[in-house]
Short mmCIF file of C-alpha atoms in Angstrom, two decimals:
data_model
loop_
_atom_site.label_atom_id
_atom_site.label_comp_id
_atom_site.label_asym_id
_atom_site.label_seq_id
_atom_site.Cartn_x
_atom_site.Cartn_y
_atom_site.Cartn_z
CA LEU A 27 0.00 -0.01 0.00
CA THR A 28 1.14 3.51 -0.69
CA GLN A 29 2.15 5.89 2.11
CA GLN A 30 -0.77 8.14 1.30
CA PHE A 31 -3.16 5.59 2.81
CA VAL A 32 -1.35 5.73 6.11
CA TYR A 33 -2.31 9.38 6.34
CA ALA A 34 -5.74 8.72 4.88
CA ALA A 35 -6.63 6.34 7.67
CA ALA A 36 -5.72 8.83 10.34
CA ALA A 37 -7.38 11.72 8.52
CA SER A 38 -10.66 9.90 8.03
CA GLU A 39 -10.96 9.30 11.75
CA THR A 40 -9.89 12.68 13.08
CA LEU A 41 -11.33 15.11 10.53
CA SER A 42 -15.00 15.89 10.38
CA ALA A 43 -16.73 17.15 7.24
CA SER A 44 -16.68 20.67 8.58
CA THR A 45 -12.97 20.63 9.49
CA ARG A 46 -10.58 22.10 6.99
CA PRO A 47 -7.73 19.57 6.58
CA PRO A 48 -4.33 21.25 6.62
CA ARG A 49 -2.06 18.85 4.79
CA HIS A 50 -4.47 16.03 4.13
CA ARG A 51 -6.13 17.55 1.04
CA ARG A 52 -3.86 15.55 -1.28
CA VAL A 53 -3.77 12.52 1.02
CA THR A 54 -5.54 10.12 -1.33
CA GLY A 55 -3.90 11.45 -4.45
CA ARG A 56 -5.54 11.69 -7.83
CA PRO A 57 -8.79 9.72 -7.21
CA ARG A 58 -10.15 12.17 -4.58
CA ARG A 59 -8.81 15.25 -6.31
CA TYR A 60 -10.93 14.39 -9.38
CA ALA A 61 -14.12 13.64 -7.43
CA PRO A 62 -16.89 16.01 -8.63
CA ALA A 63 -17.86 16.90 -5.05
CA VAL A 64 -14.29 17.87 -4.23
CA LEU A 65 -13.81 19.84 -7.46
CA ALA A 66 -16.99 21.78 -6.75
CA LYS A 67 -15.78 22.55 -3.21
CA ILE A 68 -12.30 23.76 -4.12
CA ALA A 69 -13.24 25.72 -7.27
CA ARG A 70 -13.18 29.46 -6.57
CA PRO A 71 -16.09 31.65 -7.75
CA HIS A 72 -15.60 33.70 -10.89
CA ALA A 73 -13.51 36.77 -10.13
CA GLU A 74 -15.91 39.19 -11.77
CA THR A 75 -19.37 37.62 -11.57
CA GLY A 76 -19.01 35.46 -8.46
CA ALA A 77 -20.61 32.58 -10.36
CA SER A 78 -19.78 29.04 -9.33
CA LEU A 79 -18.12 26.61 -11.69
CA PRO A 80 -20.82 25.09 -13.93
CA SER A 81 -21.66 21.47 -13.26
CA LYS A 82 -20.82 20.50 -16.85
CA THR A 83 -17.33 21.96 -16.42
CA ILE A 84 -16.91 20.05 -13.15
CA GLU A 85 -17.98 16.84 -14.88
CA ALA A 86 -15.51 17.49 -17.70
CA LEU A 87 -12.70 18.12 -15.24
CA ALA A 88 -13.56 14.93 -13.42
CA GLU A 89 -13.49 12.99 -16.67
CA ASN A 90 -10.12 14.50 -17.40
CA ARG A 91 -8.58 11.97 -15.03
CA HIS A 92 -8.57 9.55 -17.97
CA LEU A 93 -6.54 11.85 -20.23
CA LEU A 94 -3.58 9.91 -21.70
CA ALA A 95 -4.13 7.12 -19.12
CA GLY A 96 -3.67 4.46 -21.79
CA LEU A 97 -0.41 5.91 -23.05
CA GLY A 98 0.98 6.34 -19.54
CA ASN A 99 0.10 2.79 -18.54
CA ALA A 100 1.42 1.32 -21.79
CA ARG A 101 4.80 2.98 -21.24
CA TYR A 102 4.89 1.82 -17.64
CA ILE A 103 4.08 -1.76 -18.62
CA ALA A 104 6.85 -1.57 -21.28
CA MET A 105 9.27 -0.51 -18.52
CA CYS A 106 8.14 -3.44 -16.35
CA ARG A 107 8.64 -5.87 -19.25
CA TYR A 108 12.07 -4.41 -19.97
CA ASP A 109 13.06 -4.69 -16.33
CA MET A 110 12.06 -8.37 -16.28
CA ALA A 111 13.72 -9.08 -19.61
CA MET A 112 17.04 -7.56 -18.54
CA HIS A 113 17.03 -9.37 -15.22
CA SER A 114 16.22 -12.70 -16.93
CA LEU A 115 19.36 -12.66 -19.11
CA ALA A 116 22.15 -15.13 -18.56
CA SER A 117 25.12 -13.48 -16.83
CA ALA A 118 27.30 -13.74 -19.94
CA ALA A 119 24.58 -12.71 -22.40
CA ASP A 120 25.56 -10.14 -25.02
CA VAL A 121 22.57 -7.85 -25.44
CA ASP A 122 21.91 -4.48 -27.03
CA ALA A 123 20.25 -2.84 -24.03
CA CYS A 124 18.98 0.17 -25.94
CA GLY A 125 17.82 -1.92 -28.85
CA LEU A 126 15.92 -4.28 -26.53
CA TRP A 127 14.13 -1.31 -24.94
CA GLN A 128 13.12 0.04 -28.35
CA GLU A 129 11.76 -3.38 -29.33
CA ILE A 130 9.72 -3.82 -26.12
CA TYR A 131 8.47 -0.20 -26.14
CA ARG A 132 7.29 -0.46 -29.74
CA GLU A 133 5.63 -3.81 -29.15
CA THR A 134 3.91 -2.72 -25.91
CA ALA A 135 3.04 0.94 -26.44
CA GLY A 136 3.01 1.13 -30.20
CA PHE A 137 5.54 3.98 -30.32
CA THR A 138 9.23 4.41 -31.03
CA GLU A 139 11.47 6.89 -29.24
CA ALA A 140 12.99 9.88 -31.01
CA PRO A 141 16.22 9.03 -32.83
CA GLY A 142 19.32 9.69 -30.76
CA THR A 143 17.61 9.23 -27.39
CA HIS A 144 18.60 6.36 -25.18
CA PHE A 145 16.11 5.98 -22.35
CA ALA A 146 17.47 2.60 -21.28
CA SER A 147 20.88 4.09 -20.48
CA THR A 148 19.36 6.76 -18.21
CA TRP A 149 16.87 4.62 -16.26
CA TYR A 150 18.63 4.26 -12.90
CA HIS A 151 16.07 1.86 -11.41
CA MET A 152 17.72 -0.91 -13.36
CA CYS A 153 20.81 -0.88 -11.19
CA ILE A 154 19.72 0.13 -7.68
CA GLY A 155 18.24 -3.11 -6.41
CA TYR A 156 14.77 -3.40 -8.02
CA ASP A 157 15.78 -6.72 -9.64
CA ALA A 158 12.75 -7.34 -11.83
CA GLY A 159 10.44 -5.77 -9.20
CA TYR A 160 9.56 -2.54 -10.96
CA TYR A 161 6.08 -3.90 -11.68
CA SER A 162 5.32 -3.58 -7.96
CA TYR A 163 4.59 0.14 -8.39
CA LEU A 164 1.58 -0.71 -10.55
CA TRP A 165 0.64 -3.70 -8.38
CA SER A 166 0.54 -1.47 -5.27
CA GLU A 167 -1.51 1.15 -7.16
CA VAL A 168 -4.08 -1.52 -8.05
CA ASN A 169 -4.31 -2.37 -4.35
CA ALA A 170 -4.47 1.28 -3.34
CA VAL A 171 -7.32 2.10 -5.71
CA ASP A 172 -9.28 -0.92 -4.56
CA ALA A 173 -8.77 0.21 -0.94
CA TYR A 174 -9.63 3.81 -1.75
CA LYS A 175 -13.02 2.72 -3.01
CA GLN A 176 -13.80 1.56 0.53
CA PHE A 177 -13.17 5.11 1.87
CA GLY A 178 -15.12 6.97 -0.77
CA ASP A 179 -14.59 10.59 -1.66
CA GLU A 180 -15.60 11.74 1.85
CA LEU A 181 -13.02 9.54 3.61
CA ASP A 182 -15.46 7.40 5.60
CA ALA A 183 -14.46 7.23 9.28
CA ALA A 184 -15.56 3.62 9.76
CA ALA A 185 -13.39 2.58 6.82
CA GLY A 186 -10.51 4.53 8.37
CA ARG A 187 -10.86 2.64 11.67
CA ARG A 188 -11.01 -0.67 9.79
CA PHE A 189 -7.95 0.23 7.77
CA ARG A 190 -6.03 1.12 10.95
CA GLU A 191 -7.00 -2.13 12.66
CA CYS A 192 -6.43 -4.42 9.63
CA VAL A 193 -3.39 -2.79 7.98
CA LEU A 194 -1.61 -0.26 10.17
CA GLU A 195 -1.69 -2.07 13.50
CA PRO A 196 -0.36 -5.42 12.24
CA GLY A 197 2.36 -3.67 10.27
CA ALA A 198 5.03 -6.11 9.12
CA ALA A 199 3.64 -8.88 11.33
CA ALA A 200 1.31 -9.93 8.53
CA GLY A 201 1.63 -10.28 4.78
CA GLY A 202 0.36 -7.50 2.56
CA ALA A 203 -2.16 -9.68 0.72
CA ALA A 204 -3.55 -11.02 4.04
CA MET A 205 -3.96 -7.50 5.44
CA MET A 206 -5.67 -6.28 2.29
CA GLU A 207 -8.09 -9.22 2.37
CA ALA A 208 -8.87 -8.53 6.02
CA PHE A 209 -9.55 -4.87 5.25
CA LEU A 210 -11.61 -5.48 2.11
CA GLY A 211 -13.38 -8.59 3.37
CA ARG A 212 -12.30 -10.35 0.18
CA PRO A 213 -9.19 -10.79 -1.98
CA PHE A 214 -8.25 -7.57 -3.77
CA ARG A 215 -9.52 -7.06 -7.32
CA GLU A 216 -8.38 -5.04 -10.32
CA ASP A 217 -11.90 -3.81 -11.15
CA ALA A 218 -11.62 -0.47 -9.33
CA TYR A 219 -8.32 0.29 -11.09
CA PHE A 220 -9.78 -0.30 -14.50
CA GLU A 221 -12.86 1.72 -13.64
CA ARG A 222 -10.63 4.63 -12.64
CA LEU A 223 -9.01 4.42 -16.06
CA GLY A 224 -12.42 4.50 -17.71
CA VAL A 225 -12.14 0.92 -18.92
CA PRO A 226 -15.44 -1.01 -18.76
CA VAL A 227 -15.27 -4.03 -16.45
CA SER A 228 -17.48 -7.00 -17.30
CA SER A 229 -19.06 -8.84 -14.43
#
């Protein structure tokens, strides 16, 4: 789980709807920031007319969360694949690292990088101990979005208490998957993540 949920659990229990949260406004990251109710609350009235932001504009801004989501995820998945491919090579393998990245990026995202650029040679994650684990960023985001759905845009206090008891209190004494299942009351699912991207999920 991401660090933001540590703060979310505490915030949902200690902050009432009428309390202005000091540093917790960005606690749950992008999902809450794009919630229509939150957008309507933080939008300032028109400087000249004092008019509130029209509901259609709020809806359009909320929908904007999906902008370039496919491209961003495709590039990230390409990076995960490249990480795994590089860490699956035999120790004596002779490989064109930049060429392999171009191949995987083109195959996964459908794009090629600009000539003369060498992303693979500047990506420091490859040599600082991730060891084919770069995919875990996306895996943890899937978990975080599934957990966020339990809180809702108003940061439900009961969900905050449950999160504290099921995830924060056990800490490292329990496995991540077991803590998530205890909090959710079921194994985690990818549905909420796909819904956030605007991808229909079949039942």
